[in-house]
Amino acid sequence: MTTANAFWPERARLAFSITVQFEAGGQPISGAPGPISEPILPGFPDLGQNSFYEYGAREGIPRLLDLFDKHGVKVSTYMIGEAVRRHPALAAEVVRRGHEAGAHGLRWQRQYHLPRPEEKVWIASNVQIIEEVTGTRPTGYTNYWIRPGVNTLEILQELGFRYHIDDLSADEPFLQAINGEPFATVPYTVHLNDIVSYDFAGFDPNAYERQLIDEFEQLYEEGSRRRRMMVIALHDRLSGHASRVRVLDRVLTRLRQYDDVWWARKDQIADWILAHPETAAWVERASAPVSGLPGSSA
């Protein structure tokens, strides 16, 4: 499926990519999950819970941006349209520092049930907000809760996107034929998602640090034989806390010592695979309603 010495640029042994979700202000005004466990009564805005999300914009992303600058790492940030509208200066700062602005929907809402024309307008509105605020047009997309609809990939390609990340099936990117043209998947690693890690009972920052290092060492070992990629998924309101940034600082300090790792944004990974289709893994699937997997609608 992949060819020796053609895995990554400059013969890198492993690609390493970091995802940051830019979501502060994109959640519903009442009913969003968070550290305040008692449900709020219907009809009332959840003021305390919303302040937890606002932490991501006020503290989390600025702290993470400084961490990435310290280690010379560029990341992919997936932005909810309403979050960008609420925090335009911060969204623009993300791009100014060299990070990718990907799209993450207009707001926290299920889009897989939308009729195709409405879903296309939904995604296009997200793109328009990001482009107006940051000056860049997103080429990568992730859905609310990693749930694309049966038409999503076709819509994305029609709108000029080159890849999506809502697929958990591999540790390397791959290509699919969507609308008759190559379209890239840069898979997500949900088990390294900070929501999964920190919300798991008994899971602590030290255990998370060990998990990240073990994942890296295993994939790095495999990288001598086949194309391998590692992805860390972070959220502004979760991984932006001081103690958790300290964990990431220790991990990056250790892993940045490897000189044969390609630290890449996901748009760079997608572009590399699209530019080298002869070395890529190609996946053929029945239509999404039949296969139950992301793909074409028919």
mmCIF file of N, CA and C in Angstrom, residues 41-148:
data_model
loop_
_atom_site.group_PDB
_atom_site.id
_atom_site.type_symbol
_atom_site.label_atom_id
_atom_site.label_comp_id
_atom_site.label_asym_id
_atom_site.label_seq_id
_atom_site.Cartn_x
_atom_site.Cartn_y
_atom_site.Cartn_z
ATOM 1 N N LEU A 41 -32.182 23.651 34.751
ATOM 2 C CA LEU A 41 -33.601 23.533 34.440
ATOM 3 C C LEU A 41 -33.875 24.040 33.031
ATOM 4 N N PRO A 42 -34.829 23.449 32.345
ATOM 5 C CA PRO A 42 -35.158 23.884 30.980
ATOM 6 C C PRO A 42 -35.530 25.364 30.931
ATOM 7 N N GLY A 43 -35.068 26.028 29.876
ATOM 8 C CA GLY A 43 -35.432 27.420 29.656
ATOM 9 C C GLY A 43 -34.497 28.433 30.265
ATOM 10 N N PHE A 44 -33.439 27.982 30.957
ATOM 11 C CA PHE A 44 -32.505 28.901 31.580
ATOM 12 C C PHE A 44 -31.127 28.786 30.912
ATOM 13 N N PRO A 45 -30.455 29.898 30.633
ATOM 14 C CA PRO A 45 -29.082 29.826 30.115
ATOM 15 C C PRO A 45 -28.147 29.295 31.187
ATOM 16 N N ASP A 46 -27.230 28.449 30.785
ATOM 17 C CA ASP A 46 -26.315 27.801 31.742
ATOM 18 C C ASP A 46 -25.074 28.675 31.903
ATOM 19 N N LEU A 47 -25.191 29.709 32.704
ATOM 20 C CA LEU A 47 -24.170 30.743 32.775
ATOM 21 C C LEU A 47 -22.834 30.209 33.285
ATOM 22 N N GLY A 48 -22.859 29.407 34.335
ATOM 23 C CA GLY A 48 -21.614 28.879 34.877
ATOM 24 C C GLY A 48 -20.921 27.948 33.906
ATOM 25 N N GLN A 49 -21.681 27.044 33.280
ATOM 26 C CA GLN A 49 -21.099 26.107 32.325
ATOM 27 C C GLN A 49 -20.514 26.846 31.119
ATOM 28 N N ASN A 50 -21.197 27.886 30.673
ATOM 29 C CA ASN A 50 -20.692 28.652 29.535
ATOM 30 C C ASN A 50 -19.375 29.347 29.851
ATOM 31 N N SER A 51 -19.177 29.711 31.117
ATOM 32 C CA SER A 51 -17.903 30.338 31.475
ATOM 33 C C SER A 51 -16.751 29.347 31.380
ATOM 34 N N PHE A 52 -17.044 28.059 31.559
ATOM 35 C CA PHE A 52 -16.040 27.003 31.352
ATOM 36 C C PHE A 52 -15.589 26.980 29.898
ATOM 37 N N TYR A 53 -16.511 27.148 28.967
ATOM 38 C CA TYR A 53 -16.151 27.199 27.551
ATOM 39 C C TYR A 53 -15.379 28.474 27.231
ATOM 40 N N GLU A 54 -15.766 29.575 27.855
ATOM 41 C CA GLU A 54 -15.081 30.843 27.600
ATOM 42 C C GLU A 54 -13.614 30.787 28.032
ATOM 43 N N TYR A 55 -13.317 29.921 28.995
ATOM 44 C CA TYR A 55 -11.927 29.732 29.418
ATOM 45 C C TYR A 55 -11.044 29.350 28.233
ATOM 46 N N GLY A 56 -11.596 28.581 27.312
ATOM 47 C CA GLY A 56 -10.808 28.166 26.154
ATOM 48 C C GLY A 56 -10.302 29.325 25.340
ATOM 49 N N ALA A 57 -11.112 30.377 25.217
ATOM 50 C CA ALA A 57 -10.698 31.553 24.446
ATOM 51 C C ALA A 57 -9.821 32.482 25.266
ATOM 52 N N ARG A 58 -10.153 32.676 26.519
ATOM 53 C CA ARG A 58 -9.425 33.652 27.342
ATOM 54 C C ARG A 58 -8.068 33.144 27.805
ATOM 55 N N GLU A 59 -7.997 31.854 28.110
ATOM 56 C CA GLU A 59 -6.767 31.293 28.685
ATOM 57 C C GLU A 59 -6.187 30.138 27.853
ATOM 58 N N GLY A 60 -7.066 29.219 27.421
ATOM 59 C CA GLY A 60 -6.583 27.977 26.832
ATOM 60 C C GLY A 60 -5.812 28.159 25.548
ATOM 61 N N ILE A 61 -6.409 28.781 24.548
ATOM 62 C CA ILE A 61 -5.727 28.922 23.266
ATOM 63 C C ILE A 61 -4.505 29.821 23.372
ATOM 64 N N PRO A 62 -4.565 30.971 24.062
ATOM 65 C CA PRO A 62 -3.324 31.754 24.207
ATOM 66 C C PRO A 62 -2.184 30.959 24.844
ATOM 67 N N ARG A 63 -2.500 30.147 25.851
ATOM 68 C CA ARG A 63 -1.451 29.355 26.498
ATOM 69 C C ARG A 63 -0.911 28.287 25.554
ATOM 70 N N LEU A 64 -1.802 27.647 24.806
ATOM 71 C CA LEU A 64 -1.365 26.626 23.846
ATOM 72 C C LEU A 64 -0.539 27.244 22.720
ATOM 73 N N LEU A 65 -0.931 28.423 22.246
ATOM 74 C CA LEU A 65 -0.157 29.081 21.194
ATOM 75 C C LEU A 65 1.267 29.360 21.656
ATOM 76 N N ASP A 66 1.408 29.788 22.902
ATOM 77 C CA ASP A 66 2.759 30.030 23.433
ATOM 78 C C ASP A 66 3.549 28.729 23.527
ATOM 79 N N LEU A 67 2.882 27.647 23.904
ATOM 80 C CA LEU A 67 3.553 26.342 23.964
ATOM 81 C C LEU A 67 4.047 25.924 22.586
ATOM 82 N N PHE A 68 3.213 26.073 21.576
ATOM 83 C CA PHE A 68 3.607 25.678 20.221
ATOM 84 C C PHE A 68 4.752 26.549 19.708
ATOM 85 N N ASP A 69 4.717 27.834 20.023
ATOM 86 C CA ASP A 69 5.827 28.707 19.642
ATOM 87 C C ASP A 69 7.122 28.251 20.300
ATOM 88 N N LYS A 70 7.045 27.883 21.564
ATOM 89 C CA LYS A 70 8.231 27.442 22.299
ATOM 90 C C LYS A 70 8.907 26.264 21.617
ATOM 91 N N HIS A 71 8.104 25.347 21.073
ATOM 92 C CA HIS A 71 8.653 24.124 20.473
ATOM 93 C C HIS A 71 8.720 24.188 18.953
ATOM 94 N N GLY A 72 8.346 25.314 18.369
ATOM 95 C CA GLY A 72 8.423 25.452 16.917
ATOM 96 C C GLY A 72 7.503 24.508 16.167
ATOM 97 N N VAL A 73 6.306 24.290 16.692
ATOM 98 C CA VAL A 73 5.348 23.352 16.104
ATOM 99 C C VAL A 73 4.154 24.130 15.552
ATOM 100 N N LYS A 74 3.733 23.778 14.346
ATOM 101 C CA LYS A 74 2.529 24.351 13.752
ATOM 102 C C LYS A 74 1.423 23.303 13.784
ATOM 103 N N VAL A 75 0.208 23.731 14.117
ATOM 104 C CA VAL A 75 -0.893 22.793 14.347
ATOM 105 C C VAL A 75 -2.070 23.115 13.438
ATOM 106 N N SER A 76 -3.049 22.234 13.461
ATOM 107 C CA SER A 76 -4.304 22.444 12.739
ATOM 108 C C SER A 76 -5.398 22.764 13.740
ATOM 109 N N THR A 77 -6.017 23.920 13.568
ATOM 110 C CA THR A 77 -7.075 24.360 14.465
ATOM 111 C C THR A 77 -8.399 24.333 13.710
ATOM 112 N N TYR A 78 -9.370 23.612 14.241
ATOM 113 C CA TYR A 78 -10.664 23.491 13.593
ATOM 114 C C TYR A 78 -11.655 24.406 14.312
ATOM 115 N N MET A 79 -12.195 25.348 13.560
ATOM 116 C CA MET A 79 -12.919 26.476 14.127
ATOM 117 C C MET A 79 -14.412 26.392 13.870
ATOM 118 N N ILE A 80 -15.198 26.501 14.939
ATOM 119 C CA ILE A 80 -16.644 26.644 14.808
ATOM 120 C C ILE A 80 -16.944 28.079 14.379
ATOM 121 N N GLY A 81 -17.853 28.235 13.428
ATOM 122 C CA GLY A 81 -18.151 29.556 12.900
ATOM 123 C C GLY A 81 -18.551 30.556 13.968
ATOM 124 N N GLU A 82 -19.458 30.175 14.867
ATOM 125 C CA GLU A 82 -19.905 31.100 15.905
ATOM 126 C C GLU A 82 -18.793 31.420 16.894
ATOM 127 N N ALA A 83 -17.879 30.482 17.130
ATOM 128 C CA ALA A 83 -16.740 30.765 18.003
ATOM 129 C C ALA A 83 -15.825 31.812 17.375
ATOM 130 N N VAL A 84 -15.622 31.714 16.062
ATOM 131 C CA VAL A 84 -14.811 32.705 15.350
ATOM 132 C C VAL A 84 -15.494 34.065 15.380
ATOM 133 N N ARG A 85 -16.807 34.078 15.199
ATOM 134 C CA ARG A 85 -17.546 35.335 15.229
ATOM 135 C C ARG A 85 -17.429 36.021 16.592
ATOM 136 N N ARG A 86 -17.425 35.241 17.644
ATOM 137 C CA ARG A 86 -17.322 35.798 19.005
ATOM 138 C C ARG A 86 -15.892 36.222 19.350
ATOM 139 N N HIS A 87 -14.904 35.550 18.753
ATOM 140 C CA HIS A 87 -13.506 35.811 19.121
ATOM 141 C C HIS A 87 -12.661 36.022 17.863
ATOM 142 N N PRO A 88 -12.965 37.034 17.071
ATOM 143 C CA PRO A 88 -12.274 37.206 15.785
ATOM 144 C C PRO A 88 -10.784 37.501 15.925
ATOM 145 N N ALA A 89 -10.406 38.297 16.913
ATOM 146 C CA ALA A 89 -8.988 38.635 17.064
ATOM 147 C C ALA A 89 -8.175 37.391 17.395
ATOM 148 N N LEU A 90 -8.727 36.505 18.210
ATOM 149 C CA LEU A 90 -8.013 35.279 18.580
ATOM 150 C C LEU A 90 -7.894 34.344 17.381
ATOM 151 N N ALA A 91 -8.971 34.207 16.610
ATOM 152 C CA ALA A 91 -8.914 33.361 15.409
ATOM 153 C C ALA A 91 -7.866 33.885 14.433
ATOM 154 N N ALA A 92 -7.827 35.194 14.253
ATOM 155 C CA ALA A 92 -6.832 35.783 13.355
ATOM 156 C C ALA A 92 -5.418 35.573 13.887
ATOM 157 N N GLU A 93 -5.254 35.608 15.202
ATOM 158 C CA GLU A 93 -3.933 35.406 15.807
ATOM 159 C C GLU A 93 -3.449 33.974 15.581
ATOM 160 N N VAL A 94 -4.354 33.012 15.632
ATOM 161 C CA VAL A 94 -3.983 31.624 15.362
ATOM 162 C C VAL A 94 -3.327 31.510 13.991
ATOM 163 N N VAL A 95 -3.940 32.104 12.992
ATOM 164 C CA VAL A 95 -3.413 32.043 11.634
ATOM 165 C C VAL A 95 -2.144 32.880 11.504
ATOM 166 N N ARG A 96 -2.104 34.017 12.164
ATOM 167 C CA ARG A 96 -0.912 34.875 12.091
ATOM 168 C C ARG A 96 0.328 34.135 12.589
ATOM 169 N N ARG A 97 0.138 33.235 13.543
ATOM 170 C CA ARG A 97 1.275 32.479 14.081
ATOM 171 C C ARG A 97 1.612 31.246 13.244
ATOM 172 N N GLY A 98 0.938 31.077 12.131
ATOM 173 C CA GLY A 98 1.326 30.013 11.208
ATOM 174 C C GLY A 98 0.553 28.725 11.311
ATOM 175 N N HIS A 99 -0.563 28.729 12.030
ATOM 176 C CA HIS A 99 -1.350 27.511 12.198
ATOM 177 C C HIS A 99 -2.487 27.461 11.186
ATOM 178 N N GLU A 100 -2.946 26.252 10.920
ATOM 179 C CA GLU A 100 -4.020 26.048 9.955
ATOM 180 C C GLU A 100 -5.371 26.390 10.570
ATOM 181 N N ALA A 101 -6.210 27.059 9.795
ATOM 182 C CA ALA A 101 -7.601 27.283 10.178
ATOM 183 C C ALA A 101 -8.472 26.321 9.395
ATOM 184 N N GLY A 102 -8.880 25.243 10.044
ATOM 185 C CA GLY A 102 -9.816 24.308 9.444
ATOM 186 C C GLY A 102 -11.228 24.639 9.893
ATOM 187 N N ALA A 103 -12.217 23.981 9.299
ATOM 188 C CA ALA A 103 -13.621 24.256 9.584
ATOM 189 C C ALA A 103 -14.219 23.157 10.464
ATOM 190 N N HIS A 104 -15.167 23.571 11.327
ATOM 191 C CA HIS A 104 -15.753 22.658 12.305
ATOM 192 C C HIS A 104 -17.253 22.904 12.462
ATOM 193 N N GLY A 105 -17.898 23.371 11.389
ATOM 194 C CA GLY A 105 -19.333 23.600 11.439
ATOM 195 C C GLY A 105 -19.678 25.002 11.897
ATOM 196 N N LEU A 106 -20.921 25.363 11.700
ATOM 197 C CA LEU A 106 -21.369 26.712 12.029
ATOM 198 C C LEU A 106 -21.543 26.891 13.525
ATOM 199 N N ARG A 107 -22.050 25.878 14.182
ATOM 200 C CA ARG A 107 -22.193 25.872 15.639
ATOM 201 C C ARG A 107 -22.302 24.423 16.073
ATOM 202 N N TRP A 108 -22.388 24.191 17.396
ATOM 203 C CA TRP A 108 -22.570 22.831 17.891
ATOM 204 C C TRP A 108 -23.974 22.366 17.546
ATOM 205 N N GLN A 109 -24.072 21.589 16.500
ATOM 206 C CA GLN A 109 -25.370 21.085 16.058
ATOM 207 C C GLN A 109 -25.135 19.906 15.129
ATOM 208 N N ARG A 110 -25.969 18.904 15.243
ATOM 209 C CA ARG A 110 -25.862 17.749 14.350
ATOM 210 C C ARG A 110 -26.178 18.191 12.919
ATOM 211 N N GLN A 111 -25.277 17.882 11.989
ATOM 212 C CA GLN A 111 -25.534 18.265 10.608
ATOM 213 C C GLN A 111 -25.879 17.085 9.721
ATOM 214 N N TYR A 112 -25.677 15.858 10.233
ATOM 215 C CA TYR A 112 -25.872 14.684 9.383
ATOM 216 C C TYR A 112 -27.337 14.478 8.994
ATOM 217 N N HIS A 113 -28.265 15.113 9.710
ATOM 218 C CA HIS A 113 -29.681 14.957 9.387
ATOM 219 C C HIS A 113 -30.182 16.018 8.411
ATOM 220 N N LEU A 114 -29.345 16.982 8.060
ATOM 221 C CA LEU A 114 -29.773 18.071 7.197
ATOM 222 C C LEU A 114 -29.933 17.583 5.751
ATOM 223 N N PRO A 115 -30.944 18.041 5.052
ATOM 224 C CA PRO A 115 -31.013 17.775 3.615
ATOM 225 C C PRO A 115 -29.777 18.336 2.928
ATOM 226 N N ARG A 116 -29.400 17.718 1.829
ATOM 227 C CA ARG A 116 -28.140 18.092 1.177
ATOM 228 C C ARG A 116 -28.008 19.589 0.900
ATOM 229 N N PRO A 117 -29.012 20.271 0.336
ATOM 230 C CA PRO A 117 -28.848 21.716 0.102
ATOM 231 C C PRO A 117 -28.605 22.505 1.379
ATOM 232 N N GLU A 118 -29.296 22.141 2.463
ATOM 233 C CA GLU A 118 -29.122 22.851 3.724
ATOM 234 C C GLU A 118 -27.740 22.575 4.326
ATOM 235 N N GLU A 119 -27.279 21.342 4.205
ATOM 236 C CA GLU A 119 -25.950 21.019 4.726
ATOM 237 C C GLU A 119 -24.869 21.792 3.969
ATOM 238 N N LYS A 120 -25.040 21.953 2.676
ATOM 239 C CA LYS A 120 -24.055 22.696 1.890
ATOM 240 C C LYS A 120 -24.004 24.150 2.316
ATOM 241 N N VAL A 121 -25.156 24.754 2.563
ATOM 242 C CA VAL A 121 -25.201 26.142 3.046
ATOM 243 C C VAL A 121 -24.572 26.241 4.433
ATOM 244 N N TRP A 122 -24.836 25.250 5.265
ATOM 245 C CA TRP A 122 -24.289 25.197 6.631
ATOM 246 C C TRP A 122 -22.756 25.228 6.599
ATOM 247 N N ILE A 123 -22.163 24.365 5.790
ATOM 248 C CA ILE A 123 -20.706 24.293 5.697
ATOM 249 C C ILE A 123 -20.146 25.558 5.058
ATOM 250 N N ALA A 124 -20.796 26.031 3.996
ATOM 251 C CA ALA A 124 -20.320 27.231 3.310
ATOM 252 C C ALA A 124 -20.346 28.447 4.228
ATOM 253 N N SER A 125 -21.330 28.531 5.117
ATOM 254 C CA SER A 125 -21.402 29.649 6.061
ATOM 255 C C SER A 125 -20.233 29.607 7.034
ATOM 256 N N ASN A 126 -19.858 28.418 7.479
ATOM 257 C CA ASN A 126 -18.685 28.244 8.334
ATOM 258 C C ASN A 126 -17.422 28.729 7.622
ATOM 259 N N VAL A 127 -17.286 28.334 6.362
ATOM 260 C CA VAL A 127 -16.130 28.744 5.558
ATOM 261 C C VAL A 127 -16.081 30.264 5.422
ATOM 262 N N GLN A 128 -17.223 30.868 5.139
ATOM 263 C CA GLN A 128 -17.261 32.317 4.917
ATOM 264 C C GLN A 128 -16.799 33.088 6.143
ATOM 265 N N ILE A 129 -17.258 32.676 7.313
ATOM 266 C CA ILE A 129 -16.863 33.371 8.546
ATOM 267 C C ILE A 129 -15.366 33.259 8.764
ATOM 268 N N ILE A 130 -14.818 32.051 8.619
ATOM 269 C CA ILE A 130 -13.383 31.858 8.833
ATOM 270 C C ILE A 130 -12.570 32.671 7.839
ATOM 271 N N GLU A 131 -12.996 32.665 6.579
ATOM 272 C CA GLU A 131 -12.258 33.377 5.547
ATOM 273 C C GLU A 131 -12.287 34.888 5.778
ATOM 274 N N GLU A 132 -13.448 35.409 6.182
ATOM 275 C CA GLU A 132 -13.561 36.843 6.431
ATOM 276 C C GLU A 132 -12.690 37.284 7.604
ATOM 277 N N VAL A 133 -12.596 36.457 8.626
ATOM 278 C CA VAL A 133 -11.875 36.835 9.845
ATOM 279 C C VAL A 133 -10.376 36.574 9.739
ATOM 280 N N THR A 134 -9.989 35.449 9.157
ATOM 281 C CA THR A 134 -8.577 35.054 9.156
ATOM 282 C C THR A 134 -7.863 35.323 7.841
ATOM 283 N N GLY A 135 -8.627 35.535 6.772
ATOM 284 C CA GLY A 135 -8.010 35.737 5.469
ATOM 285 C C GLY A 135 -7.577 34.459 4.794
ATOM 286 N N THR A 136 -7.911 33.309 5.361
ATOM 287 C CA THR A 136 -7.567 32.021 4.757
ATOM 288 C C THR A 136 -8.831 31.196 4.577
ATOM 289 N N ARG A 137 -8.847 30.360 3.543
ATOM 290 C CA ARG A 137 -9.996 29.515 3.260
ATOM 291 C C ARG A 137 -9.692 28.093 3.732
ATOM 292 N N PRO A 138 -10.537 27.532 4.585
ATOM 293 C CA PRO A 138 -10.279 26.185 5.090
ATOM 294 C C PRO A 138 -10.262 25.143 3.974
ATOM 295 N N THR A 139 -9.365 24.179 4.110
ATOM 296 C CA THR A 139 -9.324 23.035 3.184
ATOM 297 C C THR A 139 -9.595 21.719 3.905
ATOM 298 N N GLY A 140 -9.708 21.752 5.236
ATOM 299 C CA GLY A 140 -9.980 20.557 6.020
ATOM 300 C C GLY A 140 -11.201 20.748 6.894
ATOM 301 N N TYR A 141 -11.891 19.648 7.192
ATOM 302 C CA TYR A 141 -13.173 19.747 7.906
ATOM 303 C C TYR A 141 -13.312 18.620 8.922
ATOM 304 N N THR A 142 -13.973 18.960 10.046
ATOM 305 C CA THR A 142 -14.394 17.955 11.013
ATOM 306 C C THR A 142 -15.793 18.301 11.484
ATOM 307 N N ASN A 143 -16.627 17.289 11.627
ATOM 308 C CA ASN A 143 -18.021 17.465 12.023
ATOM 309 C C ASN A 143 -18.186 17.497 13.533
ATOM 310 N N TYR A 144 -19.325 17.918 13.959
ATOM 311 C CA TYR A 144 -19.720 17.832 15.360
ATOM 312 C C TYR A 144 -19.736 16.368 15.784
ATOM 313 N N TRP A 145 -18.953 16.053 16.798
ATOM 314 C CA TRP A 145 -18.846 14.696 17.335
ATOM 315 C C TRP A 145 -18.471 13.647 16.277
ATOM 316 N N ILE A 146 -17.611 14.046 15.326
ATOM 317 C CA ILE A 146 -17.029 13.095 14.364
ATOM 318 C C ILE A 146 -18.117 12.343 13.599
ATOM 319 N N ARG A 147 -19.212 13.021 13.262
ATOM 320 C CA ARG A 147 -20.310 12.323 12.596
ATOM 321 C C ARG A 147 -20.673 13.004 11.283
ATOM 322 N N PRO A 148 -19.979 12.672 10.186
ATOM 323 C CA PRO A 148 -20.403 13.171 8.878
ATOM 324 C C PRO A 148 -21.701 12.511 8.439
#
